[in-house]
Coordinates of C-alpha atoms and ligand atoms in Angstrom, one line a residue:
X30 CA 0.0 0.0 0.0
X31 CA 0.9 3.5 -0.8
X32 CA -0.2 6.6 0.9
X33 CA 0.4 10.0 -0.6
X34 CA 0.6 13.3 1.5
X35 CA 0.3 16.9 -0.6
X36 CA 2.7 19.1 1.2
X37 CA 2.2 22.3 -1.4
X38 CA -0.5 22.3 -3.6
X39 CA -1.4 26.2 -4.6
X40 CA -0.2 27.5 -8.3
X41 CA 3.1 29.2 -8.8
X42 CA 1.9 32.4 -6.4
X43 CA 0.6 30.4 -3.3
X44 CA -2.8 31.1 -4.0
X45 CA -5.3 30.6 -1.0
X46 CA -1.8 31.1 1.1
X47 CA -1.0 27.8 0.5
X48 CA 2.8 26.1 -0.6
X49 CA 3.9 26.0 -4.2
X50 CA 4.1 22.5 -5.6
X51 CA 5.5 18.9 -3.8
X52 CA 3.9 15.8 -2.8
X53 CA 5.4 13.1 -0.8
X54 CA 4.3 9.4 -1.9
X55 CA 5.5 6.8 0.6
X56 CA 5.6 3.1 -0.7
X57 CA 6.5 0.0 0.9
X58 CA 10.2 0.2 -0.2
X59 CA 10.8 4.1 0.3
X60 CA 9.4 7.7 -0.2
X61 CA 9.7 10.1 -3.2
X62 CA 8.7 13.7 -3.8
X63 CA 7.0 14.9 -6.6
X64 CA 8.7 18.0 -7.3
X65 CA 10.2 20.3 -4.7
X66 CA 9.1 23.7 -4.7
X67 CA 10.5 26.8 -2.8
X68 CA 8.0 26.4 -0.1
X69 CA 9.0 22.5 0.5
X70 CA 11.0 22.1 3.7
X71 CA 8.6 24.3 5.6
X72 CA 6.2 21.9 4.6
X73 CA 7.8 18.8 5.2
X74 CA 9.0 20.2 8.8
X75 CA 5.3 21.1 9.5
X76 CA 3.6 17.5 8.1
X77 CA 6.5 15.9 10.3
X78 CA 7.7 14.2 7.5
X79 CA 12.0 13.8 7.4
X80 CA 13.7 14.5 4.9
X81 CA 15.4 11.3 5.2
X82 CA 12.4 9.6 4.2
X83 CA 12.9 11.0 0.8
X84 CA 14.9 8.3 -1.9
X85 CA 14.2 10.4 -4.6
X86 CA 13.0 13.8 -5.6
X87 CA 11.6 13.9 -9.3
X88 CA 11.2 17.2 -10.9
X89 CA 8.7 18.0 -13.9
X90 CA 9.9 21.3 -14.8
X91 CA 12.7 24.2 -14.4
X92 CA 10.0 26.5 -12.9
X93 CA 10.8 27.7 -9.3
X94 CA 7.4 26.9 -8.2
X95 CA 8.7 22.7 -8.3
X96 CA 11.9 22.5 -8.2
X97 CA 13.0 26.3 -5.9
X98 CA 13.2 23.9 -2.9
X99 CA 16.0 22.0 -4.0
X100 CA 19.2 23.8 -2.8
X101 CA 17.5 24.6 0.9
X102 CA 16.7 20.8 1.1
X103 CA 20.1 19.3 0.3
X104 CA 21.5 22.1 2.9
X105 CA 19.3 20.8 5.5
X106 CA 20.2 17.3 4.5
X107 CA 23.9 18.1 5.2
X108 CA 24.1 20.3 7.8
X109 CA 20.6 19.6 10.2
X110 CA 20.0 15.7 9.3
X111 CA 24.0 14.9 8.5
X112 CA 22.0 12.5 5.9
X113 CA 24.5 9.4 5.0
X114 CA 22.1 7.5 2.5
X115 CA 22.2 8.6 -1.4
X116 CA 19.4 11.4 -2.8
X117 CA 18.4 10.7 -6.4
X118 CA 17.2 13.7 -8.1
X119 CA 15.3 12.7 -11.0
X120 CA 14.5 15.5 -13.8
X121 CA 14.1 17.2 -17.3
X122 CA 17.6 17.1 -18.8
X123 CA 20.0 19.7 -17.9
X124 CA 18.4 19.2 -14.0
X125 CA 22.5 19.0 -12.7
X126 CA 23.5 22.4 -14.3
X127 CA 19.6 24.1 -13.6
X128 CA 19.7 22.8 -9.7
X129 CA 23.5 24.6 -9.4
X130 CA 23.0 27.5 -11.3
X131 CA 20.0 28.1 -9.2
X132 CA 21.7 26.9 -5.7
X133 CA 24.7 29.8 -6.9
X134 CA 22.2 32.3 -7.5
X135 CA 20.6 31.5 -4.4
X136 CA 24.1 32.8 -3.0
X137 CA 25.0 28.9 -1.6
X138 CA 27.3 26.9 -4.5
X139 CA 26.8 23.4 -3.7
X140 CA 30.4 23.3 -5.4
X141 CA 33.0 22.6 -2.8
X142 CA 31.2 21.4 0.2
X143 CA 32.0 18.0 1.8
X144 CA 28.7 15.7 1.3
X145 CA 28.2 13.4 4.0
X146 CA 25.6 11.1 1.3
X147 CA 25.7 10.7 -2.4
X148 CA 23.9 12.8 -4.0
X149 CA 22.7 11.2 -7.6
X150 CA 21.7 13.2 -11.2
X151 CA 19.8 11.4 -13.5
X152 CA 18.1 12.9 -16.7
X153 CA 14.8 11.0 -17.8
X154 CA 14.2 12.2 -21.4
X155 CA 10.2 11.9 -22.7
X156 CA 9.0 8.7 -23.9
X157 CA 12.2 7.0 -21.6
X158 CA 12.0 4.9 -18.2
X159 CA 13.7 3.8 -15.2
X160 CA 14.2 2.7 -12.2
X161 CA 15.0 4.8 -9.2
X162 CA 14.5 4.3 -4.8
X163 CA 11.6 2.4 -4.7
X164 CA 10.0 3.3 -7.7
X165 CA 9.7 2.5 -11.8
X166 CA 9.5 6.1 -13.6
X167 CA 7.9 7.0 -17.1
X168 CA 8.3 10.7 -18.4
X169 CA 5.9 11.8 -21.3
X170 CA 6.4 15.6 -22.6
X171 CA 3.7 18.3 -21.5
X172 CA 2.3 21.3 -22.9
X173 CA 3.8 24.1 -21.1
X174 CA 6.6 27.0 -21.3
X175 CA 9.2 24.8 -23.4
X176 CA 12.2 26.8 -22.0
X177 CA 11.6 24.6 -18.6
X178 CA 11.8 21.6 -20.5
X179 CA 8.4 20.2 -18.9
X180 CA 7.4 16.6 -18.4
X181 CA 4.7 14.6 -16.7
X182 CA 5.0 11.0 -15.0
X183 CA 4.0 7.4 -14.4
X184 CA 5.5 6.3 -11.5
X185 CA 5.0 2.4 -10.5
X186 CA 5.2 2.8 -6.7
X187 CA 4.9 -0.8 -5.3
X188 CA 1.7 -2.0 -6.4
X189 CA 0.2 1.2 -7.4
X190 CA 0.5 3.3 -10.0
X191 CA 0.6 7.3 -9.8
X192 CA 0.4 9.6 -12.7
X193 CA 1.5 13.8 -12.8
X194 CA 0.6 15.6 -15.2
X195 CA 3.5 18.4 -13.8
X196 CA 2.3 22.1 -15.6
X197 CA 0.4 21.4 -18.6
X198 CA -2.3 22.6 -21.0
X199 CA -4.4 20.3 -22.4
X200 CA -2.9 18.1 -25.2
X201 CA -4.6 15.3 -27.3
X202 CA -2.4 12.4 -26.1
X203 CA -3.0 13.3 -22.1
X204 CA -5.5 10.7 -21.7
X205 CA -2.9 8.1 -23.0
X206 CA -0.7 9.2 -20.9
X207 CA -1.8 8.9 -18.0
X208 CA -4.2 5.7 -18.6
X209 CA -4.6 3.1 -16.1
X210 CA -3.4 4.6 -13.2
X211 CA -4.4 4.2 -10.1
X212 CA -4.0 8.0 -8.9
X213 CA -3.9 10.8 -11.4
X214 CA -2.7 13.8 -9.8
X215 CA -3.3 16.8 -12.1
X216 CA -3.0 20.3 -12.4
X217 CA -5.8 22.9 -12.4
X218 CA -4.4 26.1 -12.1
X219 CA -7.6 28.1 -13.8
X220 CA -11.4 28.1 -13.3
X221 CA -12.7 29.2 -16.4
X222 CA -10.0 31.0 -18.9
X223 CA -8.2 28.4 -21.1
X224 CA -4.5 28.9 -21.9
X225 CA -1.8 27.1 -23.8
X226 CA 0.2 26.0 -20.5
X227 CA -2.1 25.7 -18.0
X228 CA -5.6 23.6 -17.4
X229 CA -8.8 24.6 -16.2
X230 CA -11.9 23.1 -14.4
X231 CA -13.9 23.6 -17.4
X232 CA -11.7 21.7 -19.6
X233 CA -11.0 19.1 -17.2
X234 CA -14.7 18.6 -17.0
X235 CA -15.2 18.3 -20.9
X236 CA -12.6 15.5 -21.3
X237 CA -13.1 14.0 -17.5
X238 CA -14.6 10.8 -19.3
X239 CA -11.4 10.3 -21.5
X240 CA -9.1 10.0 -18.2
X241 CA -8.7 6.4 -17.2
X242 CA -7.9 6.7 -13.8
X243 CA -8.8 4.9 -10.7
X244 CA -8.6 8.5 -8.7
X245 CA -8.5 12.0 -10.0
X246 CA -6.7 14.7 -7.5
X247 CA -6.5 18.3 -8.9
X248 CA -3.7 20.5 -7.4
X249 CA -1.8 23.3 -8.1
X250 CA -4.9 25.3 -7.8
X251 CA -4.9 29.3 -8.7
X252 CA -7.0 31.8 -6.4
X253 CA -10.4 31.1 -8.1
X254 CA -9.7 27.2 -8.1
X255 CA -8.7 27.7 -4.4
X256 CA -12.3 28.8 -3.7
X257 CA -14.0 25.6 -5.1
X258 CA -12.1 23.4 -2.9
X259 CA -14.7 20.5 -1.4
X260 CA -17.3 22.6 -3.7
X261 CA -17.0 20.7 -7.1
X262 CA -17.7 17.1 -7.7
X263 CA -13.6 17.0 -8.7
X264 CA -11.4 15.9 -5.9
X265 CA -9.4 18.7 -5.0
X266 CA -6.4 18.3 -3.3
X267 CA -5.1 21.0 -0.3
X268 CA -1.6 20.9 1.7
X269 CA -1.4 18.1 4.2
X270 CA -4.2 16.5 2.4
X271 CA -3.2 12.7 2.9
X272 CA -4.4 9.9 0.7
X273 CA -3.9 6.6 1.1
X274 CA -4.0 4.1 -2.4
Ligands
ZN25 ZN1 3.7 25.7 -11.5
ZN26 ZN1 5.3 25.8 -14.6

């Protein structure tokens, strides 16, 4: 059994004064974070979740909203939790030179510092899969600012299977993507409006019959979105929110 625990789940400007982007899936042979955005170890430390319990941290996109948290969560790794056991961090290419270019301009280089734990890069292209801690991963692209190199997931997680849809706009070949799964977490940043990179409830309703999915939790939810929590017929998902699969 797998439980999942939403530790941020407002858009990029924590709408409804809630944390940007991360949930924490615990399976039976480790933990995982779906993305790690600037607001995460606050989160974490208030959910009473360790860090340590974290394998691997997968990132969907180069946006600062899921993947900001990084550099203040290997610090705290190394200097509060003196972790020992290895960190994947699992992204978009280029995530090694994007999570140091961003810890420098945070004004901490992770260059030079004495690690006490691995710490391990590894790029997972669209369309390619592997294994990583306790779980099999699937990236498929996404429709959203290309510059961030955005990707989605299908993560086998012991006996269940999770999909994220990451930041996305609605594309024809989302309902493949995600098929099948037990949980589809999925973004629905917008009420009404439709744009190119982001959903919205009104287009999540249209195509709701097309998504085969045992669960459907909608996060990363704007100000408007924030409002219709509990108020929908949508699952909604909101920060500490724990869900067990
Ligand atoms: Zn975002
Ligand atoms: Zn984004």
């Amino acid at each position: 059994m797998s439980e999942v625990v939403f530790i941020g789940t407002s858009d990029a400007f924590g709408a409804g004064g809630r944390r940007q982007s991360a949930i924490f899936a615990r399976g039976e042979r480790g933990g995982m974070l779906f993305d790690c955005g600037g607001t995460t170890n606050g989160g974490l430390n208030q959910l009473g979740i360790e860090r340590g319990e974290v394998d691997v941290i997968l990132i969907s996109h180069f946006h600062g909203d899921h993947f900001g948290g990084i550099p203040a969560f290997l610090y705290a790794s190394l200097y509060t939790d003196a972790r020992t056991h290895p960190l994947e961090i699992v992204g978009p290419p280029e995530i090694e030179s994007r999570v140091h270019t961003l810890a420098a301009a945070l004004g901490h280089s992770l260059a030079g510092r004495k690690w006490t734990f691995p710490i391990h890069y590894r790029e997972l292209r669209a369309g390619e899969h592997f294994s990583a801690g306790p779980a099999q991963i699937e990236a498929f692209a996404t429709q959203h600012q290309p510059e961030a190199n955005p990707q989605g997931y299908r993560v086998q997680l012991g006996r269940e299977r999770i999909a994220y849809s990451g930041d996305t706009g609605w594309f024809e070949d989302l309902p493949i993507r995600i098929a099948s799964s037990d949980l589809f977490v999925c973004e629905c940043t917008l009420h009404g409006a439709a744009l190119d990179f982001h959903l919205s409830l009104e287009e999540l309703r249209e195509h709701r019959d097309e998504l085969d999915c045992g669960r459907l939790i909608l996060t990363h939810l704007g100000e408007e979105m924030s409002h219709q929590r509990g108020q929908i017929e949508i699952e909604t998902a909101d920060d500490g929110m724990t869900v067990k699969l």
